CSV table of C-alpha atoms and ligand atoms in Angstrom, one decimal:
chain,number,residue,atom,x,y,z
A,23,MET,CA,14.8,-4.9,11.0
A,24,THR,CA,13.0,-2.0,9.1
A,25,ASN,CA,9.2,-2.3,8.3
A,26,ILE,CA,8.0,0.4,6.4
A,27,VAL,CA,4.2,1.3,5.4
A,28,LEU,CA,4.4,2.9,2.0
A,29,PHE,CA,1.3,5.3,1.8
A,30,GLY,CA,-0.5,7.6,-0.4
A,31,PRO,CA,-3.7,7.3,-2.6
A,32,PRO,CA,-3.9,5.0,-5.8
A,33,GLY,CA,-1.6,6.2,-8.5
A,34,ALA,CA,0.8,8.1,-6.3
A,35,GLY,CA,3.6,5.6,-7.2
A,36,LYS,CA,3.7,3.2,-4.4
A,37,GLY,CA,4.3,0.3,-6.5
A,38,THR,CA,7.5,1.9,-8.5
A,39,GLN,CA,8.8,3.3,-5.1
A,40,ALA,CA,8.3,0.1,-3.3
A,41,GLU,CA,10.4,-1.8,-6.0
A,42,ARG,CA,13.3,0.7,-5.8
A,43,LEU,CA,13.0,0.2,-1.8
A,44,LYS,CA,13.3,-3.4,-2.2
A,45,THR,CA,16.4,-3.5,-4.3
A,46,ASN,CA,18.2,-0.5,-2.2
A,47,PHE,CA,17.4,-1.9,1.3
A,48,LYS,CA,16.8,-5.4,0.7
A,49,LEU,CA,13.4,-5.4,1.9
A,50,ASN,CA,10.6,-7.5,1.1
A,51,HIS,CA,7.8,-5.9,-0.8
A,52,ILE,CA,4.2,-7.0,0.1
A,53,SER,CA,1.5,-5.6,-2.0
A,54,THR,CA,-1.9,-6.5,-1.0
A,55,GLY,CA,-3.5,-5.3,-4.4
A,56,ASP,CA,-0.7,-7.7,-6.3
A,57,LEU,CA,-1.7,-10.2,-4.3
A,58,PHE,CA,-5.6,-9.9,-4.8
A,59,ARG,CA,-4.6,-9.8,-8.5
A,60,SER,CA,-2.6,-13.1,-8.3
A,61,ASN,CA,-5.5,-14.8,-6.5
A,62,ILE,CA,-8.0,-13.7,-8.9
A,63,LYS,CA,-6.0,-14.7,-11.8
A,64,ASN,CA,-5.4,-18.2,-10.5
A,65,GLN,CA,-9.2,-18.3,-9.5
A,66,THR,CA,-8.5,-18.8,-5.6
A,67,GLU,CA,-11.6,-18.8,-3.4
A,68,LEU,CA,-10.1,-15.6,-2.1
A,69,GLY,CA,-9.8,-14.4,-5.5
A,70,ASN,CA,-13.2,-15.1,-6.1
A,71,LYS,CA,-14.3,-13.3,-2.8
A,72,ALA,CA,-12.2,-10.0,-3.8
A,73,LYS,CA,-13.1,-9.6,-7.0
A,74,ALA,CA,-16.4,-7.7,-6.9
A,75,TYR,CA,-15.1,-5.4,-4.5
A,76,ILE,CA,-11.9,-4.4,-6.4
A,77,ASP,CA,-14.1,-4.3,-9.6
A,78,LYS,CA,-15.9,-1.5,-8.1
A,79,GLY,CA,-13.1,0.3,-6.8
A,80,GLU,CA,-14.1,-0.7,-3.0
A,81,LEU,CA,-12.0,-2.1,-0.2
A,82,VAL,CA,-12.1,-5.7,0.5
A,83,PRO,CA,-13.4,-6.6,3.8
A,84,ASP,CA,-10.7,-6.4,6.7
A,85,GLU,CA,-10.7,-10.1,7.7
A,86,VAL,CA,-9.9,-11.4,4.1
A,87,THR,CA,-7.2,-9.0,3.6
A,88,ILE,CA,-5.8,-9.2,7.1
A,89,GLY,CA,-5.5,-13.0,6.9
A,90,MET,CA,-3.9,-12.7,3.2
A,91,LEU,CA,-1.4,-10.1,4.8
A,92,LYS,CA,-0.3,-12.5,7.5
A,93,GLU,CA,0.0,-15.3,5.2
A,94,ALA,CA,2.6,-13.3,3.1
A,95,VAL,CA,4.6,-12.3,5.9
A,96,LYS,CA,5.0,-15.7,7.3
A,97,GLU,CA,6.3,-16.9,3.9
A,98,ASN,CA,8.7,-14.3,3.3
A,99,GLN,CA,10.8,-14.2,6.5
A,100,HIS,CA,13.9,-13.1,4.7
A,101,GLY,CA,15.7,-10.0,3.9
A,102,ASN,CA,16.2,-7.0,6.2
A,103,GLY,CA,12.2,-6.1,6.6
A,104,PHE,CA,9.1,-5.4,4.9
A,105,ILE,CA,7.6,-2.7,2.8
A,106,PHE,CA,3.8,-2.8,3.1
A,107,ASP,CA,2.3,-1.3,-0.1
A,108,GLY,CA,-1.3,-0.8,0.0
A,109,PHE,CA,-1.8,-2.1,3.2
A,110,PRO,CA,-3.0,-1.1,6.1
A,111,ARG,CA,-5.9,0.9,4.6
A,112,THR,CA,-8.2,0.9,7.7
A,113,VAL,CA,-7.7,1.4,11.2
A,114,ALA,CA,-8.6,-2.3,12.0
A,115,GLN,CA,-5.9,-3.5,9.8
A,116,ALA,CA,-3.5,-1.2,11.3
A,117,LYS,CA,-4.1,-2.5,14.7
A,118,ALA,CA,-4.1,-5.9,13.3
A,119,LEU,CA,-0.7,-5.2,11.6
A,120,ASP,CA,0.7,-3.9,14.9
A,121,GLU,CA,-0.4,-7.0,17.2
A,122,PHE,CA,0.8,-9.3,14.4
A,123,LEU,CA,4.2,-7.7,14.2
A,124,LEU,CA,4.4,-7.7,18.0
A,125,THR,CA,4.4,-11.5,17.9
A,126,LEU,CA,7.1,-11.5,15.6
A,127,LYS,CA,9.1,-9.1,18.1
A,128,THR,CA,9.2,-6.1,15.9
A,129,GLU,CA,7.0,-3.3,14.6
A,130,VAL,CA,6.4,-0.7,12.2
A,131,HIS,CA,9.1,1.8,12.2
A,132,GLY,CA,7.6,4.5,9.9
A,133,MET,CA,5.1,5.3,7.4
A,134,ILE,CA,5.9,7.3,4.6
A,135,ALA,CA,3.4,9.0,2.4
A,136,LEU,CA,3.7,10.0,-1.2
A,137,ASP,CA,1.9,13.3,-1.7
A,138,VAL,CA,0.2,13.9,-5.0
A,139,ASN,CA,-2.4,16.2,-6.2
A,140,ASP,CA,-5.9,14.4,-7.0
A,141,GLU,CA,-6.0,15.5,-10.9
A,142,VAL,CA,-2.4,14.3,-11.5
A,143,LEU,CA,-3.5,10.9,-9.8
A,144,VAL,CA,-6.4,10.3,-12.1
A,145,GLN,CA,-4.4,11.2,-15.1
A,146,ARG,CA,-1.9,8.7,-14.1
A,147,LEU,CA,-4.2,6.1,-13.7
A,148,LEU,CA,-5.9,6.5,-16.9
A,149,GLU,CA,-2.6,6.5,-18.8
A,150,ARG,CA,-1.6,3.5,-16.8
A,151,GLY,CA,-4.8,1.7,-17.6
A,152,LYS,CA,-3.9,2.0,-21.4
A,153,THR,CA,-1.1,-0.8,-20.6
A,154,SER,CA,-1.7,-2.4,-17.4
A,155,GLY,CA,-4.6,-4.5,-18.2
A,156,ARG,CA,-6.1,-3.7,-14.9
A,157,ALA,CA,-10.1,-3.1,-15.3
A,158,ASP,CA,-10.2,-1.0,-12.2
A,159,ASP,CA,-7.6,1.6,-14.1
A,160,ALA,CA,-9.7,1.8,-17.2
A,161,ASN,CA,-12.6,3.7,-16.0
A,162,GLU,CA,-12.5,7.1,-14.9
A,163,GLU,CA,-15.4,6.6,-12.6
A,164,ILE,CA,-13.9,3.6,-10.8
A,165,ILE,CA,-10.8,5.7,-10.5
A,166,ARG,CA,-12.4,8.3,-8.9
A,167,ASN,CA,-14.2,6.1,-6.4
A,168,ARG,CA,-10.7,4.3,-5.4
A,169,VAL,CA,-9.6,8.2,-4.9
A,170,SER,CA,-12.5,8.8,-3.0
A,171,VAL,CA,-12.6,5.6,-0.8
A,172,TYR,CA,-8.9,6.5,-0.1
A,173,TYR,CA,-10.0,10.0,1.5
A,174,LYS,CA,-13.0,8.7,3.3
A,175,GLU,CA,-11.5,5.4,4.7
A,176,THR,CA,-7.8,5.5,4.4
A,177,SER,CA,-6.4,9.0,4.9
A,178,ILE,CA,-7.2,8.7,8.5
A,179,LEU,CA,-4.4,6.3,9.1
A,180,LYS,CA,-2.1,9.5,8.8
A,181,ASP,CA,-3.6,10.3,12.5
A,182,TYR,CA,-2.9,6.7,13.5
A,183,TYR,CA,0.7,7.0,12.6
A,184,GLN,CA,1.3,10.4,13.6
A,185,GLU,CA,0.2,9.9,16.9
A,186,LYS,CA,3.1,7.4,17.4
A,187,ASN,CA,5.6,9.9,15.9
A,188,LYS,CA,6.0,7.5,12.9
A,189,TYR,CA,4.5,9.5,9.9
A,190,TYR,CA,6.4,11.0,7.2
A,191,SER,CA,5.6,12.3,4.0
A,192,VAL,CA,7.4,13.2,0.6
A,193,ASP,CA,6.5,15.1,-2.2
A,194,GLY,CA,5.6,12.3,-5.0
A,195,VAL,CA,5.7,14.8,-8.0
A,196,GLY,CA,9.1,14.5,-9.8
A,197,SER,CA,11.4,11.9,-11.5
A,198,ILE,CA,11.5,8.2,-10.1
A,199,ASP,CA,14.9,8.9,-9.1
A,200,GLU,CA,14.3,12.1,-7.5
A,201,ILE,CA,11.3,10.4,-5.4
A,202,ALA,CA,13.3,7.5,-4.5
A,203,ASN,CA,16.2,9.6,-3.1
A,204,ARG,CA,13.4,11.6,-0.9
A,205,LEU,CA,12.4,8.2,0.6
A,206,ALA,CA,15.8,6.6,1.1
A,207,GLU,CA,16.8,9.5,3.1
A,208,ILE,CA,14.1,8.8,5.4
A,209,VAL,CA,14.4,5.2,5.3
A,210,GLU,CA,18.1,5.4,6.2
A,211,LYS,CA,16.9,7.4,9.5
A,212,LEU,CA,14.3,4.9,10.8
B,1,AMP,P1,-3.8,-1.3,-5.4
B,1,AMP,O1,-3.1,-2.1,-6.3
B,1,AMP,O2,-3.2,-1.1,-4.0
B,1,AMP,O3,-4.5,-0.1,-5.8
B,1,AMP,O4,-5.3,-2.2,-4.9
B,1,AMP,C1,-6.1,-2.5,-5.9
B,1,AMP,C2,-7.3,-3.1,-5.2
B,1,AMP,O5,-7.3,-4.0,-4.3
B,1,AMP,C3,-8.1,-1.6,-4.2
B,1,AMP,O6,-8.8,-0.9,-4.5
B,1,AMP,C4,-9.1,-2.9,-3.2
B,1,AMP,O7,-10.1,-3.0,-4.1
B,1,AMP,C5,-8.2,-3.9,-3.1
B,1,AMP,N1,-7.2,-3.9,-2.0
B,1,AMP,C6,-5.9,-3.8,-1.9
B,1,AMP,N2,-5.3,-3.5,-0.7
B,1,AMP,C7,-6.3,-3.7,0.1
B,1,AMP,C8,-6.4,-3.4,1.6
B,1,AMP,N3,-5.5,-3.2,2.4
B,1,AMP,N4,-7.8,-3.5,1.9
B,1,AMP,C9,-8.6,-3.7,1.4
B,1,AMP,N5,-8.7,-3.7,-0.1
B,1,AMP,C10,-7.5,-3.7,-0.6
């Protein structure tokens, strides 16, 4: 089994690259952002709880997010492993993921970060907002808040995985194919 945490700020291209990895390595792609959006669309209790945070570009509380992630993993036990996209975003989430995977007799094999400069991110997200229909992509202030939340609360996870010798990074600027090849080279060695 190979379990990967795909890491990087909003707009780094995690969703696009996760789809490539999913096909190439037959992994399950679990995106907490997608799960929240689908819950919001279906007006579930979880979706209603999460919406206010997401609309402001803030993180949804850990207990809500961790519970949702565990359910998604339990429901998708086929394939060669998991790509976690947008999760973990806090140290508490990373620890919860380690403990949970241990109960399944597995682990995170590597975190791979997509490196992209901030101004490129903001421009990509504004561009995506024209067609994605995502409220949190449409407004520059919310986009900048999401990027700043990433640096304040999430980027610390680099240290968490680095200490375990599980941190890798690739240049996230280039064509989709080029970046997919950079990621595949790492995943093949995990
Ligand atoms: P994303 O699609 O990954 O950019 O996520 C969109 C939004 O969903 C984020 O800005 C957060 O509000 C929320 N979200 C997604 N994943 C998490 C997570 N792991 N922890 C807390 N909030 C999250």
